[in-house]
JSON list of C-alpha atoms in Angstrom, two decimals:
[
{"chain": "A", "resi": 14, "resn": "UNK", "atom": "CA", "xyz": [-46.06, -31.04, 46.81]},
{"chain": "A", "resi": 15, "resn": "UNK", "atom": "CA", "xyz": [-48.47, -27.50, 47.30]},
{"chain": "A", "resi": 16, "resn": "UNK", "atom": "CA", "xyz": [-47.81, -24.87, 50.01]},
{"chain": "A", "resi": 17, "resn": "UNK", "atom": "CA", "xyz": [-48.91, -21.57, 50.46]},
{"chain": "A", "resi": 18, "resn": "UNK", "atom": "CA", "xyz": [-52.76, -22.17, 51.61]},
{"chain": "A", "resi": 19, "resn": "UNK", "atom": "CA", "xyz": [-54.20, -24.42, 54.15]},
{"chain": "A", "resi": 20, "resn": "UNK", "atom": "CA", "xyz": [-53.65, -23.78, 57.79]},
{"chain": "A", "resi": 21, "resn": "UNK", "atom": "CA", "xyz": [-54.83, -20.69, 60.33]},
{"chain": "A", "resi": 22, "resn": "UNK", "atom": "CA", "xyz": [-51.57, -18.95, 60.33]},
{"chain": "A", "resi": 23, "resn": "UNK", "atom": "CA", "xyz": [-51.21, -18.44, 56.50]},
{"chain": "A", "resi": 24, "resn": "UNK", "atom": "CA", "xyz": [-52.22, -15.21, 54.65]},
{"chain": "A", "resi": 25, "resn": "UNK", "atom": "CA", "xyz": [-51.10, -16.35, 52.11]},
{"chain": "A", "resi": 26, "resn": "UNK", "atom": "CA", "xyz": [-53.62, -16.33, 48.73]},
{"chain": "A", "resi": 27, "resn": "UNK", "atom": "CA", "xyz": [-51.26, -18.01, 46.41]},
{"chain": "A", "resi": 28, "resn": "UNK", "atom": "CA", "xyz": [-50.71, -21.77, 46.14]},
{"chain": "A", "resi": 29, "resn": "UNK", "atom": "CA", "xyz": [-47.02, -22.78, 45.07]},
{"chain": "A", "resi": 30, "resn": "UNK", "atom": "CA", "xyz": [-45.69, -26.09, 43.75]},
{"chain": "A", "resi": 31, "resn": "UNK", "atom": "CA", "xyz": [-42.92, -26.38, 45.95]},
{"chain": "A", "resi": 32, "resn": "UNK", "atom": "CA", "xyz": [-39.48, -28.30, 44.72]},
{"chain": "A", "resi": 33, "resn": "UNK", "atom": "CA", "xyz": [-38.59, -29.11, 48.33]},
{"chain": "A", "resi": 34, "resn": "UNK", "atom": "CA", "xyz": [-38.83, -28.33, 52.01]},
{"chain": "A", "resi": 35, "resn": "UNK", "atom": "CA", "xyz": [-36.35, -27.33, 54.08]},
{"chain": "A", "resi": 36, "resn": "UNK", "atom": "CA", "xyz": [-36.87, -27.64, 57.88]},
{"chain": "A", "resi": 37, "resn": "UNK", "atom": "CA", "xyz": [-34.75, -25.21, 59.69]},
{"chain": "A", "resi": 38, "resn": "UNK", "atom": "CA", "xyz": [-37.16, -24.80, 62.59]},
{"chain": "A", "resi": 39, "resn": "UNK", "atom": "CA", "xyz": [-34.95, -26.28, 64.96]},
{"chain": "A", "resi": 40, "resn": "UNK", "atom": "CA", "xyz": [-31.67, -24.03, 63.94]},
{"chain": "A", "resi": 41, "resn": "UNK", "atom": "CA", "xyz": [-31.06, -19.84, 64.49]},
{"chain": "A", "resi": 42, "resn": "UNK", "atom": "CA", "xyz": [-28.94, -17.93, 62.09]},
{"chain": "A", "resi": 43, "resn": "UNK", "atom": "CA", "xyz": [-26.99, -19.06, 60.18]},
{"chain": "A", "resi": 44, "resn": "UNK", "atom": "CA", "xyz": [-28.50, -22.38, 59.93]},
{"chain": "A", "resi": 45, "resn": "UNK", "atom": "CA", "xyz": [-31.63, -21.31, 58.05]},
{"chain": "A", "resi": 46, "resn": "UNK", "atom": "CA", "xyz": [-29.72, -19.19, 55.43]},
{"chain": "A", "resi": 47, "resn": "UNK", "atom": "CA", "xyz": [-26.86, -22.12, 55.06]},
{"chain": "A", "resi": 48, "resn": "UNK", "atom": "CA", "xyz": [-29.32, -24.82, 54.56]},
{"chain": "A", "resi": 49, "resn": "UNK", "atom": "CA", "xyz": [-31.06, -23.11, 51.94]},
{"chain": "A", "resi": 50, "resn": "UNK", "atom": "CA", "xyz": [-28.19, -22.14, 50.39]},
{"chain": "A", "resi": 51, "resn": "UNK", "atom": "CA", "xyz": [-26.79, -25.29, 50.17]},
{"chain": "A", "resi": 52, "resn": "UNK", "atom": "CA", "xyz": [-30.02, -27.51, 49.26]},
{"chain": "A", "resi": 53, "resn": "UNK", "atom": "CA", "xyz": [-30.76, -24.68, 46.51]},
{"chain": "A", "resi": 54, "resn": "UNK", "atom": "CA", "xyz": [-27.30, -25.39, 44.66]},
{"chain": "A", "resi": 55, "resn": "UNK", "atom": "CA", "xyz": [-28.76, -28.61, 43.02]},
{"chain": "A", "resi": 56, "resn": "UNK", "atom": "CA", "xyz": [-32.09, -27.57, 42.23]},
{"chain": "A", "resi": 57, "resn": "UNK", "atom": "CA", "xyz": [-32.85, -26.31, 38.59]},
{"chain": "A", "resi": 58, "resn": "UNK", "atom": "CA", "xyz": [-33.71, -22.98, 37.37]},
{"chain": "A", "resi": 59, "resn": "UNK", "atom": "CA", "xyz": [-37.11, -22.06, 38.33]},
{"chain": "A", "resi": 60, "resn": "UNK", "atom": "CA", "xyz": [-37.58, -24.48, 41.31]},
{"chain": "A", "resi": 61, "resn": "UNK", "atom": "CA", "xyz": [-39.45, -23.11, 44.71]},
{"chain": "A", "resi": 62, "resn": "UNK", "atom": "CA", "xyz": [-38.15, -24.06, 47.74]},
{"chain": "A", "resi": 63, "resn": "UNK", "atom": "CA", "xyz": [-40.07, -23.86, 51.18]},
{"chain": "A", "resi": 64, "resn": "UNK", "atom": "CA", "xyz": [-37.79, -23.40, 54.15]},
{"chain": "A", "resi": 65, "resn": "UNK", "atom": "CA", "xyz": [-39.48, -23.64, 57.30]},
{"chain": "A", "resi": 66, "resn": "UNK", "atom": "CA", "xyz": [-37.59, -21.66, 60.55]},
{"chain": "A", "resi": 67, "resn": "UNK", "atom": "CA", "xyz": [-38.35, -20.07, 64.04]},
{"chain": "A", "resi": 68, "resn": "UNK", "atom": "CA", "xyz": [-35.29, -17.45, 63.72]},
{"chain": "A", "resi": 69, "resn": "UNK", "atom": "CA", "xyz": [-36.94, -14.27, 63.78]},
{"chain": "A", "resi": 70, "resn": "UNK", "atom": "CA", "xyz": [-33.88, -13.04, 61.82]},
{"chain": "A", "resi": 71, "resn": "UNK", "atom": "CA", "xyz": [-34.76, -14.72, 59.09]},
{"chain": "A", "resi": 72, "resn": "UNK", "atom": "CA", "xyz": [-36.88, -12.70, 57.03]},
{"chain": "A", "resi": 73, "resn": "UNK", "atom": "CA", "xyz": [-34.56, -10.08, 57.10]},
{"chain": "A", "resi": 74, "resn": "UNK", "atom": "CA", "xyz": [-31.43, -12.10, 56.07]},
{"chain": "A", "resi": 75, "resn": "UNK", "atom": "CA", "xyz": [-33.54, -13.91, 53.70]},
{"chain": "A", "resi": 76, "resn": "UNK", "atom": "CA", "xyz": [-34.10, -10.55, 51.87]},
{"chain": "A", "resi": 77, "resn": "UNK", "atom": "CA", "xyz": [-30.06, -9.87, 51.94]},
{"chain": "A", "resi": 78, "resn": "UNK", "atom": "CA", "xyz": [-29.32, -13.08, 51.04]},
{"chain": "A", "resi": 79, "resn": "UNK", "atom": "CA", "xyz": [-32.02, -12.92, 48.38]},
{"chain": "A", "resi": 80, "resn": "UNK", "atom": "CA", "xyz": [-30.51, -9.53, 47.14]},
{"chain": "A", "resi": 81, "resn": "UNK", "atom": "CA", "xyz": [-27.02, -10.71, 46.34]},
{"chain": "A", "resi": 82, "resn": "UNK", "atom": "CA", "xyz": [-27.70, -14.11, 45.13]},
{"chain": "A", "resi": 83, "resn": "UNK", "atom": "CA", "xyz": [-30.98, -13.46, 42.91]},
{"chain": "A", "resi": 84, "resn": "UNK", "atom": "CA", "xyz": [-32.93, -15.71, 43.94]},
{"chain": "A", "resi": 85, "resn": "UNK", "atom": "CA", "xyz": [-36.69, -14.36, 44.30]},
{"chain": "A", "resi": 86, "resn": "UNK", "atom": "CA", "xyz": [-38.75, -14.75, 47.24]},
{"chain": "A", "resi": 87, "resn": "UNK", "atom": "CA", "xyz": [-42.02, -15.39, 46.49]},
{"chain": "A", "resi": 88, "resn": "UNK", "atom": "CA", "xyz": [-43.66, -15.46, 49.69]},
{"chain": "A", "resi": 89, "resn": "UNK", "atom": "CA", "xyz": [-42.84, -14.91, 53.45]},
{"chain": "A", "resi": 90, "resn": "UNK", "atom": "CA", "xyz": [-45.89, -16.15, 55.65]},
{"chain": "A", "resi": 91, "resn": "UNK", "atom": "CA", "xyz": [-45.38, -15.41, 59.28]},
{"chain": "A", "resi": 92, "resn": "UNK", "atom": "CA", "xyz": [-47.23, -16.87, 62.03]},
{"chain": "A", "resi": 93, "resn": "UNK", "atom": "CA", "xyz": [-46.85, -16.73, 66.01]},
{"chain": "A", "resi": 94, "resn": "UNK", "atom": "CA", "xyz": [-43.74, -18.68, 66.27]},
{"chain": "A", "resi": 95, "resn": "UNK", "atom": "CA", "xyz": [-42.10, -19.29, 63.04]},
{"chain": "A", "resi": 96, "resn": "UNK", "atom": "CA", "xyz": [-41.78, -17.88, 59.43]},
{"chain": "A", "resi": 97, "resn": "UNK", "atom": "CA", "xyz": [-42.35, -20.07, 56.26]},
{"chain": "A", "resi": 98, "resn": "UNK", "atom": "CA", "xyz": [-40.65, -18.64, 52.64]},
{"chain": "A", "resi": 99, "resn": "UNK", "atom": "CA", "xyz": [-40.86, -19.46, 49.51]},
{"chain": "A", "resi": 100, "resn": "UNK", "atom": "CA", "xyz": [-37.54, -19.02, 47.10]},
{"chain": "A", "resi": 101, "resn": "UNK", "atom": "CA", "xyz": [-37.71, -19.38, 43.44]},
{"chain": "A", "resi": 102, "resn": "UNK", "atom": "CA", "xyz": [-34.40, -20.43, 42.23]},
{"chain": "A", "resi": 103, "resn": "UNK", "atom": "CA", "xyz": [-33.23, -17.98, 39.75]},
{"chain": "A", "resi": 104, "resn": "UNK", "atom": "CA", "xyz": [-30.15, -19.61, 38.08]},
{"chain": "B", "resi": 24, "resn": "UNK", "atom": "CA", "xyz": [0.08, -18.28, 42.86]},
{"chain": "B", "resi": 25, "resn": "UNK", "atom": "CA", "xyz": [-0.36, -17.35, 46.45]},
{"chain": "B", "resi": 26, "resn": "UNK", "atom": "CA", "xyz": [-0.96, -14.00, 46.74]},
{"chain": "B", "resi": 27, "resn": "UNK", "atom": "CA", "xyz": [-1.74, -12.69, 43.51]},
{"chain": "B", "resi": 28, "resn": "UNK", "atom": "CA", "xyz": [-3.98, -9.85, 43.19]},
{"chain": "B", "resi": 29, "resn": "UNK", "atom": "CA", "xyz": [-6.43, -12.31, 41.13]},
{"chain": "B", "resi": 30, "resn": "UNK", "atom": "CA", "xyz": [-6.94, -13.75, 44.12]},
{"chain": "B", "resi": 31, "resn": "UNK", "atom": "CA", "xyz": [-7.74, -11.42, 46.60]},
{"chain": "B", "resi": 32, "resn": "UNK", "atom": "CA", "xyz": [-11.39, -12.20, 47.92]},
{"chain": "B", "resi": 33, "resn": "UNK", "atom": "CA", "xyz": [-14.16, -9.14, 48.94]},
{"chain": "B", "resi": 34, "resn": "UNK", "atom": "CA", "xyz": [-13.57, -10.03, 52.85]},
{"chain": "B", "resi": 35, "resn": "UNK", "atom": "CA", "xyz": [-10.37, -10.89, 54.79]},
{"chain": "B", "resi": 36, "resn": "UNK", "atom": "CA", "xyz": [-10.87, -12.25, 58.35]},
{"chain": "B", "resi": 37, "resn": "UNK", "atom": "CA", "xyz": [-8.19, -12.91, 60.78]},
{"chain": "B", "resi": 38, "resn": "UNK", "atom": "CA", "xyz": [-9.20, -15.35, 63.79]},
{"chain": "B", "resi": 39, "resn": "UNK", "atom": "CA", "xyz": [-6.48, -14.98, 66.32]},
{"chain": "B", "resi": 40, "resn": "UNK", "atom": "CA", "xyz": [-8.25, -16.72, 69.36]},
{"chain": "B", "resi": 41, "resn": "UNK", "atom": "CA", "xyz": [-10.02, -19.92, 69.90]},
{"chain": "B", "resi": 42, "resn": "UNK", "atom": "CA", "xyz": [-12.71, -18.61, 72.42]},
{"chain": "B", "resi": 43, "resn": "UNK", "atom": "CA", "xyz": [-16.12, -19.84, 71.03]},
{"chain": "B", "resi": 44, "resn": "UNK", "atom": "CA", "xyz": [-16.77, -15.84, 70.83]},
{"chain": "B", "resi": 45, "resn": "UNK", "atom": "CA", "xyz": [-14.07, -15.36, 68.40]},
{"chain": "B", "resi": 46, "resn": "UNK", "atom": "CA", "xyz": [-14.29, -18.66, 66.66]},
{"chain": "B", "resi": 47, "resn": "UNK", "atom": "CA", "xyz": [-18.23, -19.40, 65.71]},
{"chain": "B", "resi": 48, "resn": "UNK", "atom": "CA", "xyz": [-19.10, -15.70, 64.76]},
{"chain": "B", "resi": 49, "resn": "UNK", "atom": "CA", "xyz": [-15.93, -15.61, 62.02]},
{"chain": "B", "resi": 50, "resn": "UNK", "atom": "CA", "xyz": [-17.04, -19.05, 60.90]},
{"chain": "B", "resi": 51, "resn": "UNK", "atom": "CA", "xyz": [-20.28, -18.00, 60.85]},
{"chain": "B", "resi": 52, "resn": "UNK", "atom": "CA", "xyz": [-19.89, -15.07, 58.51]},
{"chain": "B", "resi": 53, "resn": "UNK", "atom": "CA", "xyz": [-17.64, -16.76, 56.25]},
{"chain": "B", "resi": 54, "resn": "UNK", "atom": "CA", "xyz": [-19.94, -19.40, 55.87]},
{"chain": "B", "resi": 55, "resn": "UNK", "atom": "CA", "xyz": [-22.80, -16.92, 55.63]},
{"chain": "B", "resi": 56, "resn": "UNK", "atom": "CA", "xyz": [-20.89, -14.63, 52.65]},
{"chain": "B", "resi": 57, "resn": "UNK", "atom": "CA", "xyz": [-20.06, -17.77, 51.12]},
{"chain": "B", "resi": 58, "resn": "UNK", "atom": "CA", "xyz": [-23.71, -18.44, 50.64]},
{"chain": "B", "resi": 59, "resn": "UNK", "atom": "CA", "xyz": [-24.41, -14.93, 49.52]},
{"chain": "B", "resi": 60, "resn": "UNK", "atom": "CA", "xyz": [-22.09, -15.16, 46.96]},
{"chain": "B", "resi": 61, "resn": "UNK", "atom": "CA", "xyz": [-18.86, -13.14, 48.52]},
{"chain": "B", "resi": 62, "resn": "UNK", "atom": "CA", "xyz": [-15.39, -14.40, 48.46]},
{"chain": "B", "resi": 63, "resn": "UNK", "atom": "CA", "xyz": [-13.48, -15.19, 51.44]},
{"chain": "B", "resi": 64, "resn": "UNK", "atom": "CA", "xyz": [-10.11, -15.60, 52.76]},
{"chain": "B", "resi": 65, "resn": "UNK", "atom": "CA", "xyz": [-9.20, -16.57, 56.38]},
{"chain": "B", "resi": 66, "resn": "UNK", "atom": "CA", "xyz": [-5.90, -16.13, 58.19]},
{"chain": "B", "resi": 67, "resn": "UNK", "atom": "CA", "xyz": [-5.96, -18.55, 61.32]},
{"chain": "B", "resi": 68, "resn": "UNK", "atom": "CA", "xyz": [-3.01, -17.46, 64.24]},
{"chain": "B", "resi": 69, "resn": "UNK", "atom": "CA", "xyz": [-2.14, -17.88, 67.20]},
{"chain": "B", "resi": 70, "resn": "UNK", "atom": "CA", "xyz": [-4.68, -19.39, 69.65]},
{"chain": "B", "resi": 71, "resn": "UNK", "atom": "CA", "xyz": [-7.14, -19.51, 66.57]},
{"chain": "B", "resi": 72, "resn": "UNK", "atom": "CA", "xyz": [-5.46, -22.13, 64.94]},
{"chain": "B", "resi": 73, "resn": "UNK", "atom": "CA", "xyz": [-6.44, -24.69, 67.00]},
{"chain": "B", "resi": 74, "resn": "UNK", "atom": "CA", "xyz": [-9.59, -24.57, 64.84]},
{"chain": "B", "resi": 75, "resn": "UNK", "atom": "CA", "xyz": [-8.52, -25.71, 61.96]},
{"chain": "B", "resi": 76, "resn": "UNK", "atom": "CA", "xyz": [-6.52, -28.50, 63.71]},
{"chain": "B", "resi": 77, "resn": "UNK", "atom": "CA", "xyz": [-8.24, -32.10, 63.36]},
{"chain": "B", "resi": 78, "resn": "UNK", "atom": "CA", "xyz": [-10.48, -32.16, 66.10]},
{"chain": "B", "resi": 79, "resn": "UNK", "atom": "CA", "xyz": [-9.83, -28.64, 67.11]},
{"chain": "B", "resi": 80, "resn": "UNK", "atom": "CA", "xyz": [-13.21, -27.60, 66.15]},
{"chain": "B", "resi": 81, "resn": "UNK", "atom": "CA", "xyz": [-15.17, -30.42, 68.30]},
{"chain": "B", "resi": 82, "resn": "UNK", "atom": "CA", "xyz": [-13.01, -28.92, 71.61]},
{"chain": "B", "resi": 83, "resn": "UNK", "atom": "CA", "xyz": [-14.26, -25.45, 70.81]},
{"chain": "B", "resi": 84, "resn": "UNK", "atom": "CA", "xyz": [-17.63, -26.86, 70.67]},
{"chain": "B", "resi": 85, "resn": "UNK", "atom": "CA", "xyz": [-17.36, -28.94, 73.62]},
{"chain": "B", "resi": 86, "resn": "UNK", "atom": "CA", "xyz": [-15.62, -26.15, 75.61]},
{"chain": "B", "resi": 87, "resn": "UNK", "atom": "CA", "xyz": [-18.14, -23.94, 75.11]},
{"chain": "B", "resi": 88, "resn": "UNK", "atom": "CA", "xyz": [-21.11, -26.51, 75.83]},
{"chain": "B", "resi": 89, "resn": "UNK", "atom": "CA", "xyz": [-20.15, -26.68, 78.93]},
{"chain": "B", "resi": 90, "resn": "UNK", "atom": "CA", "xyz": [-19.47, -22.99, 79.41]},
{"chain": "B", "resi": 91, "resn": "UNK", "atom": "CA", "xyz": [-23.76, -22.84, 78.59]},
{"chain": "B", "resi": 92, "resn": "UNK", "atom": "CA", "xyz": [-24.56, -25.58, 80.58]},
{"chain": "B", "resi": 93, "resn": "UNK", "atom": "CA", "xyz": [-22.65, -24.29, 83.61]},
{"chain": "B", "resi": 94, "resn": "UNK", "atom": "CA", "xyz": [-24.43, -21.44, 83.25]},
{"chain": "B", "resi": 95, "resn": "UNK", "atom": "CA", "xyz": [-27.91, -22.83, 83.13]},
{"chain": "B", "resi": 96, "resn": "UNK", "atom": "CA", "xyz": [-28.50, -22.76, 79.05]},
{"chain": "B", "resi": 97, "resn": "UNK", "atom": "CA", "xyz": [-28.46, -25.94, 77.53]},
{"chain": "B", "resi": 98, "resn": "UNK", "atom": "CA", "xyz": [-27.14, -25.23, 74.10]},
{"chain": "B", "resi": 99, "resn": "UNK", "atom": "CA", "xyz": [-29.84, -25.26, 70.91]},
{"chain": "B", "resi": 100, "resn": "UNK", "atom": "CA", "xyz": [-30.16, -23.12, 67.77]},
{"chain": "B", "resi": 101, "resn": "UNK", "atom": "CA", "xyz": [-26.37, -23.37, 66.95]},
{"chain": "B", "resi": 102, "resn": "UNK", "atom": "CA", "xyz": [-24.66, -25.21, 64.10]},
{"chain": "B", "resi": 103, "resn": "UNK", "atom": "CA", "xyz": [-22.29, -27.65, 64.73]},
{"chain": "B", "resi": 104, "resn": "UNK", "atom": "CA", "xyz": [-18.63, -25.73, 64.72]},
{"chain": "B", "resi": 105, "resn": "UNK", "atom": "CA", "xyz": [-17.18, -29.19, 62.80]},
{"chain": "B", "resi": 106, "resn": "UNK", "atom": "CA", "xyz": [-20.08, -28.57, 59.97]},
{"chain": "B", "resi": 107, "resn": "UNK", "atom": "CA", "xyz": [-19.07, -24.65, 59.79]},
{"chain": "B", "resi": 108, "resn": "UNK", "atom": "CA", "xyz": [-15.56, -25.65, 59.64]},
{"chain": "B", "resi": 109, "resn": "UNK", "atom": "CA", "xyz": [-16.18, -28.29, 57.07]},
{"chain": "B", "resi": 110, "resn": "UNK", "atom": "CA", "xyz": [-18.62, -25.52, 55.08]},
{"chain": "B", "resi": 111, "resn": "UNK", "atom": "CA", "xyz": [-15.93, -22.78, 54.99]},
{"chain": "B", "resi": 112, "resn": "UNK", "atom": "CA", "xyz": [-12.83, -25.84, 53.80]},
{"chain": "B", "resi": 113, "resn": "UNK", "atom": "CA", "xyz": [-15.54, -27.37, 50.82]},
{"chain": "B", "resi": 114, "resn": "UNK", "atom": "CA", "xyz": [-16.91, -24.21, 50.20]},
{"chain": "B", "resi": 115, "resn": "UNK", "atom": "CA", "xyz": [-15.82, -22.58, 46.88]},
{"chain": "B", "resi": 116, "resn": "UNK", "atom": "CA", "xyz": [-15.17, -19.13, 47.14]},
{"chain": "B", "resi": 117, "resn": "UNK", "atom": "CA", "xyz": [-13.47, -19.56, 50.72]},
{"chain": "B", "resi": 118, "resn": "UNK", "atom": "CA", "xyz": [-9.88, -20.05, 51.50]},
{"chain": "B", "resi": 119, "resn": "UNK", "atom": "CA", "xyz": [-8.20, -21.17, 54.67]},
{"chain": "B", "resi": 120, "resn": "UNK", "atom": "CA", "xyz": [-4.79, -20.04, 55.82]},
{"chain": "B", "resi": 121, "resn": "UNK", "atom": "CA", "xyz": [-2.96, -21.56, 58.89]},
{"chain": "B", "resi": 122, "resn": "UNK", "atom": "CA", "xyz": [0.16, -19.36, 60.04]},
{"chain": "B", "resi": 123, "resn": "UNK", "atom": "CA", "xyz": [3.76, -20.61, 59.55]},
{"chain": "B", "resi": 124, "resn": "UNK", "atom": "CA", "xyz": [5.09, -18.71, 62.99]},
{"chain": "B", "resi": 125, "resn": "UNK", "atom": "CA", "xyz": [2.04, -20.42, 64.77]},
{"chain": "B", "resi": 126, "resn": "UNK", "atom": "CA", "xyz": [2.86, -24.01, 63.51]},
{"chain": "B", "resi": 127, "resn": "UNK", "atom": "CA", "xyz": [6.47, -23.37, 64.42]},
{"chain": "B", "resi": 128, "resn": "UNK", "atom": "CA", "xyz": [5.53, -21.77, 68.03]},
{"chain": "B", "resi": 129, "resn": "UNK", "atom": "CA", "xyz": [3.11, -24.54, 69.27]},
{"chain": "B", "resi": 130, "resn": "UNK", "atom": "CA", "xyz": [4.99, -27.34, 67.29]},
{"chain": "B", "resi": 131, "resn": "UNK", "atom": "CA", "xyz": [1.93, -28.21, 64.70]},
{"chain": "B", "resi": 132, "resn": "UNK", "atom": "CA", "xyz": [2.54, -30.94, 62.36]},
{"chain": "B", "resi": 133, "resn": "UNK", "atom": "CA", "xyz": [1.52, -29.96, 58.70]},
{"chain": "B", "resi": 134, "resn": "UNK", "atom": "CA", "xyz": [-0.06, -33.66, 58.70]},
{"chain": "B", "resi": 135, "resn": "UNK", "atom": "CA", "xyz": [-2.45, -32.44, 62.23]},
{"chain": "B", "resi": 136, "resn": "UNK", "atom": "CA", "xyz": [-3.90, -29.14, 60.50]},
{"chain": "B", "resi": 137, "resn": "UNK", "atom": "CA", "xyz": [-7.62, -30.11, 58.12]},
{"chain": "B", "resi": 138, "resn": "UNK", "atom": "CA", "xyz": [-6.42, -30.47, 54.41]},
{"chain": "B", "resi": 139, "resn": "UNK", "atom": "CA", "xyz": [-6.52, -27.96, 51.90]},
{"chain": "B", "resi": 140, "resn": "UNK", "atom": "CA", "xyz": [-4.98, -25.17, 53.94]},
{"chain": "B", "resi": 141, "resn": "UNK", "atom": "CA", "xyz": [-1.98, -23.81, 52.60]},
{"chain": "B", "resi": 142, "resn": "UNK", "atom": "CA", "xyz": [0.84, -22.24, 55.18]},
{"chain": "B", "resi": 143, "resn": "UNK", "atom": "CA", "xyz": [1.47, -18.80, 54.72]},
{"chain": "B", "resi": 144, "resn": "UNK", "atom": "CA", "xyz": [3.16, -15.79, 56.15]},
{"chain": "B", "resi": 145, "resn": "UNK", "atom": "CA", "xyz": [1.93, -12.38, 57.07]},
{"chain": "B", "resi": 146, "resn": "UNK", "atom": "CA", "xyz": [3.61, -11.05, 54.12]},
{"chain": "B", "resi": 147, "resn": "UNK", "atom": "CA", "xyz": [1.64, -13.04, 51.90]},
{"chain": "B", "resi": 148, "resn": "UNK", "atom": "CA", "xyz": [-1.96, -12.22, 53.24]},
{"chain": "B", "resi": 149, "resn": "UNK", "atom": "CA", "xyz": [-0.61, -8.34, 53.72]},
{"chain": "B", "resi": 150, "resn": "UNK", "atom": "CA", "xyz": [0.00, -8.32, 49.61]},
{"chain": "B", "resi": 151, "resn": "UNK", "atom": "CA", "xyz": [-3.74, -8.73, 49.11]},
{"chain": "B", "resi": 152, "resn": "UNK", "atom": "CA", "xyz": [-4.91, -6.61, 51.06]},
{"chain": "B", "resi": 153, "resn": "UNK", "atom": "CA", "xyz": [-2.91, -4.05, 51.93]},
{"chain": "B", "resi": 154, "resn": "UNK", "atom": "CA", "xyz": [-3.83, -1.58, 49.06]},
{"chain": "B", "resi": 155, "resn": "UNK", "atom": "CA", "xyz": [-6.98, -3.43, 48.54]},
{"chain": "B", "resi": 156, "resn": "UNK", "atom": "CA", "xyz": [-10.61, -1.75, 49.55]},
{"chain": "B", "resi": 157, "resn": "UNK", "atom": "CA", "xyz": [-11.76, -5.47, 50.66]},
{"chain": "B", "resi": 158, "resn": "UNK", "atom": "CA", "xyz": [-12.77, -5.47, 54.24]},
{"chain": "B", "resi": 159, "resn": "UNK", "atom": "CA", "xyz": [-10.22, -7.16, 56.88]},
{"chain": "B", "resi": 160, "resn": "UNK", "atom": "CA", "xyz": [-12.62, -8.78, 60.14]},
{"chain": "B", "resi": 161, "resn": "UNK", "atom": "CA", "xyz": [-10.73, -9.62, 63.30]},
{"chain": "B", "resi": 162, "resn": "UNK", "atom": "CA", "xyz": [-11.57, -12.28, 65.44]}
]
């Protein structure tokens, strides 16, 4: 599975093989963070999650989050009514 | 042992009431520090209690449904309170504490409060934190 390129709203230039997508779009804080937090625990080192939301907290809490877990974010594309990341699992 | 120093967590946080504005928000940021890696410990009292009683959480929840509805919202965005109870009792680095003066005031059965949550005084949660730096939340 690719994201990163491919529809009007990305500016993103990089393509990522993405691990797995998580769908938040229908859930507000904490949801987003949870979800990824949770479906991240049984991933691998090195896998790249996609986590799809319309919180426009997120990319915020994703950096906090991001900060005290070590995870890296690779990518946050942000179009008109939701935000798409990409996390690289770092342990 | 309960109340050893080795287990004092990085955030304390006391939920005292079991108004959806006291209950979801201290849920949610346990769950939340959970996920970021910070230890937890919570003290439920009082009127709080009732949500970590078996089924306590889904009254919250429907309680405060209808509190939206009746005011024209219909509720969306929010996680279920059962699956942020359930988070915070399987998660790792959180612990749940129900109050022994509460179960003896409202008459709770041990057997009617979720598994996993040991009975404490205020003595006990006091010893971790009362020369501690961790950070005590009040719900």
């Amino acid at each position: 599975m690719y994201g990163g390129l491919g529809n009007s709203e990305n500016k993103s230039s990089v393509t990522y093989r993405v691990d797995r997508v998580i769908d938040a779009s229908n859930l507000m804080c904490p949801g987003p963070i949870l979800m990824l937090s949770t479906s991240i625990s049984d991933l691998p080192q090195g896998s790249v999650v996609m986590v799809i939301t319309r919180d426009p907290a997120f990319e915020e809490d994703l950096k906090s989050w991001s900060t005290y877990t070590g995870h890296e974010i690779l990518d946050i594309v942000k179009g008109s009514d939701r935000v798409i990341a990409y996390i690289r699992k770092a342990r | 042992m309960l109340g050893s120093q080795q287990e004092q967590a990085d955030l304390a946080i006391i939920v005292r009431s079991d108004r959806p504005e006291s209950v979801y928000p201290a849920l949610i940021l346990a769950t939340t520090a959970s996920a970021m890696g910070v230890k937890v410990e919570m003290f439920f009292t009082f009127w709080g209690l009732r949500a970590i009683v078996k089924g306590g959480a889904e009254e919250i929840e429907r309680s405060f449904y209808e509190e939206l509805r009746s005011r024209g919202f219909e509720p969306r965005g929010i996680p279920r309170l059962s699956d942020l109870v359930a988070m915070a009792k399987n998660a790792g680095n959180i612990r749940i504490y129900a109050c022994s003066t509460t179960i003896e005031a409202m008459r709770i059965s041990r057997d009617s409060i979720i598994e996993g949550c040991p009975i404490v005084g205020a003595s006990t949660f006091l010893a971790k934190y009362a020369r501690s730096g961790a950070k005590i939340l009040v719900f």
